[in-house]
Coordinates of N, CA and C in Angstrom, one line a residue:
M907 N 36.7 -6.5 1.4 CA 36.2 -7.5 1.3 C 36.3 -8.3 0.0
D908 N 35.7 -9.1 0.2 CA 36.2 -10.1 -1.2 C 35.0 -9.8 -1.6
G909 N 34.5 -10.9 -3.5 CA 33.9 -10.6 -3.7 C 32.3 -11.4 -3.2
M910 N 31.9 -12.1 -2.8 CA 31.1 -12.9 -2.4 C 30.2 -12.0 -0.9
T911 N 31.7 -11.5 -0.3 CA 30.8 -11.3 1.1 C 30.3 -9.4 0.7
Y912 N 31.2 -8.9 -0.6 CA 30.1 -7.5 -1.3 C 29.2 -7.5 -1.7
L913 N 29.0 -8.6 -2.5 CA 28.2 -9.5 -2.9 C 26.5 -10.3 -2.0
T914 N 27.0 -10.3 -0.9 CA 26.1 -10.7 0.1 C 25.7 -9.5 0.8
V915 N 26.1 -8.6 1.3 CA 26.2 -7.7 2.2 C 25.3 -6.2 0.5
A916 N 25.3 -6.7 -0.7 CA 24.5 -5.9 -1.1 C 23.7 -6.3 -1.6
Y917 N 22.8 -8.1 -1.3 CA 22.1 -8.1 -1.7 C 20.5 -7.6 -0.6
L918 N 21.6 -8.3 0.7 CA 20.9 -7.9 1.8 C 20.1 -6.5 2.1
G919 N 21.3 -5.8 1.5 CA 20.2 -4.3 1.5 C 19.8 -4.0 0.5
M920 N 19.8 -4.9 -0.3 CA 18.6 -4.5 -1.1 C 16.9 -5.2 -1.2
I921 N 17.8 -6.1 -0.9 CA 16.3 -6.7 0.5 C 15.3 -5.7 1.4
A922 N 16.7 -5.5 2.5 CA 16.2 -4.5 3.3 C 15.5 -3.1 2.8
G923 N 15.8 -2.7 1.1 CA 15.6 -1.2 0.9 C 14.3 -1.7 0.7
I924 N 13.8 -2.9 0.0 CA 12.2 -3.3 -0.5 C 10.9 -3.2 0.3
A925 N 12.3 -4.1 1.6 CA 11.0 -4.0 2.6 C 11.2 -2.7 3.5
I926 N 11.3 -2.0 3.2 CA 11.2 -0.3 4.2 C 10.3 -0.1 3.0
W927 N 10.6 0.1 1.8 CA 9.6 0.5 0.7 C 8.0 0.2 0.9
T928 N 8.5 -1.5 0.8 CA 6.9 -2.5 0.8 C 5.7 -1.8 2.1
W929 N 6.4 -1.7 3.2 CA 6.1 -1.5 4.2 C 5.3 -0.2 4.2
T930 N 6.0 0.9 4.2 CA 5.9 2.2 4.1 C 4.1 2.2 2.7
V931 N 4.4 2.0 1.8 CA 3.4 2.1 1.5 C 2.1 1.3 1.2
V932 N 2.5 0.0 2.1 CA 1.4 -0.3 3.0 C 0.9 0.3 3.8
N933 N 1.7 0.9 4.7 CA 0.9 1.7 5.4 C 0.1 3.0 5.2
R934 N 0.9 4.0 3.9 CA 0.0 5.1 3.1 C -1.0 4.4 2.6
S935 N -1.4 3.0 2.0 CA -2.5 2.5 1.6 C -3.2 2.7 2.7
R936 N -3.1 2.0 3.8 CA -4.0 1.6 5.0 C -4.5 3.1 5.4
A937 N -3.4 4.4 5.4 CA -3.9 5.3 6.2 C -4.7 5.9 5.0
I938 N -4.4 6.0 3.9 CA -5.5 6.3 2.3 C -7.1 5.9 2.8
E939 N -7.1 4.0 3.0 CA -8.6 3.6 3.2 C -8.7 4.5 4.2
S940 N -8.5 4.3 5.5 CA -9.1 4.8 6.5 C -9.7 6.1 6.1
R941 N -9.2 7.0 6.0 CA -9.5 8.4 5.4 C -10.8 8.4 4.6
L942 N -10.4 7.5 3.8 CA -11.8 7.6 2.9 C -13.2 6.9 4.0
A943 N -12.5 5.9 4.1 CA -13.8 5.1 4.6 C -14.2 6.7 5.9
A944 N -13.4 7.5 6.4 CA -14.0 8.2 7.3 C -14.9 9.7 6.4
V945 N -14.5 9.6 5.1 CA -15.3 11.1 4.2 C -16.4 9.8 3.9
E946 N -16.2 8.7 3.8 CA -17.8 8.0 3.2 C -18.4 8.2 4.4
A947 N -18.5 7.7 5.5 CA -19.0 7.8 6.8 C -19.7 8.9 7.0
N948 N -18.8 10.2 6.9 CA -19.2 11.9 7.2 C -20.2 11.9 5.8
L949 N -20.0 11.9 4.8 CA -20.6 11.7 3.8 C -22.0 11.1 4.2
N950 N -22.2 9.8 5.0 CA -23.1 9.3 5.0 C -23.5 8.2 3.2
I951 N -22.8 7.6 3.1 CA -22.6 7.3 1.6 C -22.3 6.0 2.2
S952 N -22.3 4.8 0.8 CA -22.0 3.1 0.9 C -20.4 3.7 0.4
A953 N -19.7 2.8 0.0 CA -18.5 2.4 -0.9 C -18.8 1.8 -1.9
S954 N -20.2 1.1 -2.3 CA -20.5 1.0 -3.1 C -21.0 2.0 -4.2
E955 N -21.7 3.1 -2.6 CA -22.3 4.3 -4.0 C -21.1 5.0 -4.5
A956 N -20.0 5.3 -3.5 CA -18.9 5.7 -3.8 C -18.4 5.3 -5.1
D957 N -18.2 4.6 -5.3 CA -17.3 3.7 -6.7 C -17.9 3.3 -7.9
S958 N -17.2 4.0 -8.3 CA -17.9 3.7 -9.6 C -17.8 2.4 -10.3
I959 N -16.3 1.6 -9.9 CA -16.6 0.7 -10.3 C -17.4 -0.4 -9.8
S960 N -17.7 -0.3 -8.1 CA -18.8 -0.7 -7.2 C -19.4 -0.9 -8.3
K961 N -20.4 0.1 -8.7 CA -21.4 0.2 -9.3 C -21.7 -0.8 -10.6
E962 N -20.4 -1.3 -11.8 CA -19.8 -0.6 -12.6 C -20.4 -3.1 -12.5
Q963 N -19.3 -2.6 -11.6 CA -19.6 -4.8 -11.4 C -20.9 -5.2 -10.8
A964 N -21.9 -4.6 -9.9 CA -22.4 -4.8 -9.4 C -23.5 -4.9 -10.6
E965 N -23.6 -4.7 -11.5 CA -24.4 -4.4 -12.2 C -24.8 -5.6 -13.4

C-alpha cells in the first residue's frame, strides 16, 4: 500500500472506532436512564425530587 491509501484506511478505521464507541456510550446512557426512571417510579418519586441539581435549579 502506498502512503495515501494507508492513511485513508487508518482514518476510516479511526472514524469507525469512534462511531462504535459513541454508539456504545449512547446505548449505555439510555439503559441507565431507563433503569433510573424505573427505580424512581418504584419509589413513587418524581425526577425533580430525586435530583438535588433539579431542586436547586427550580428555586
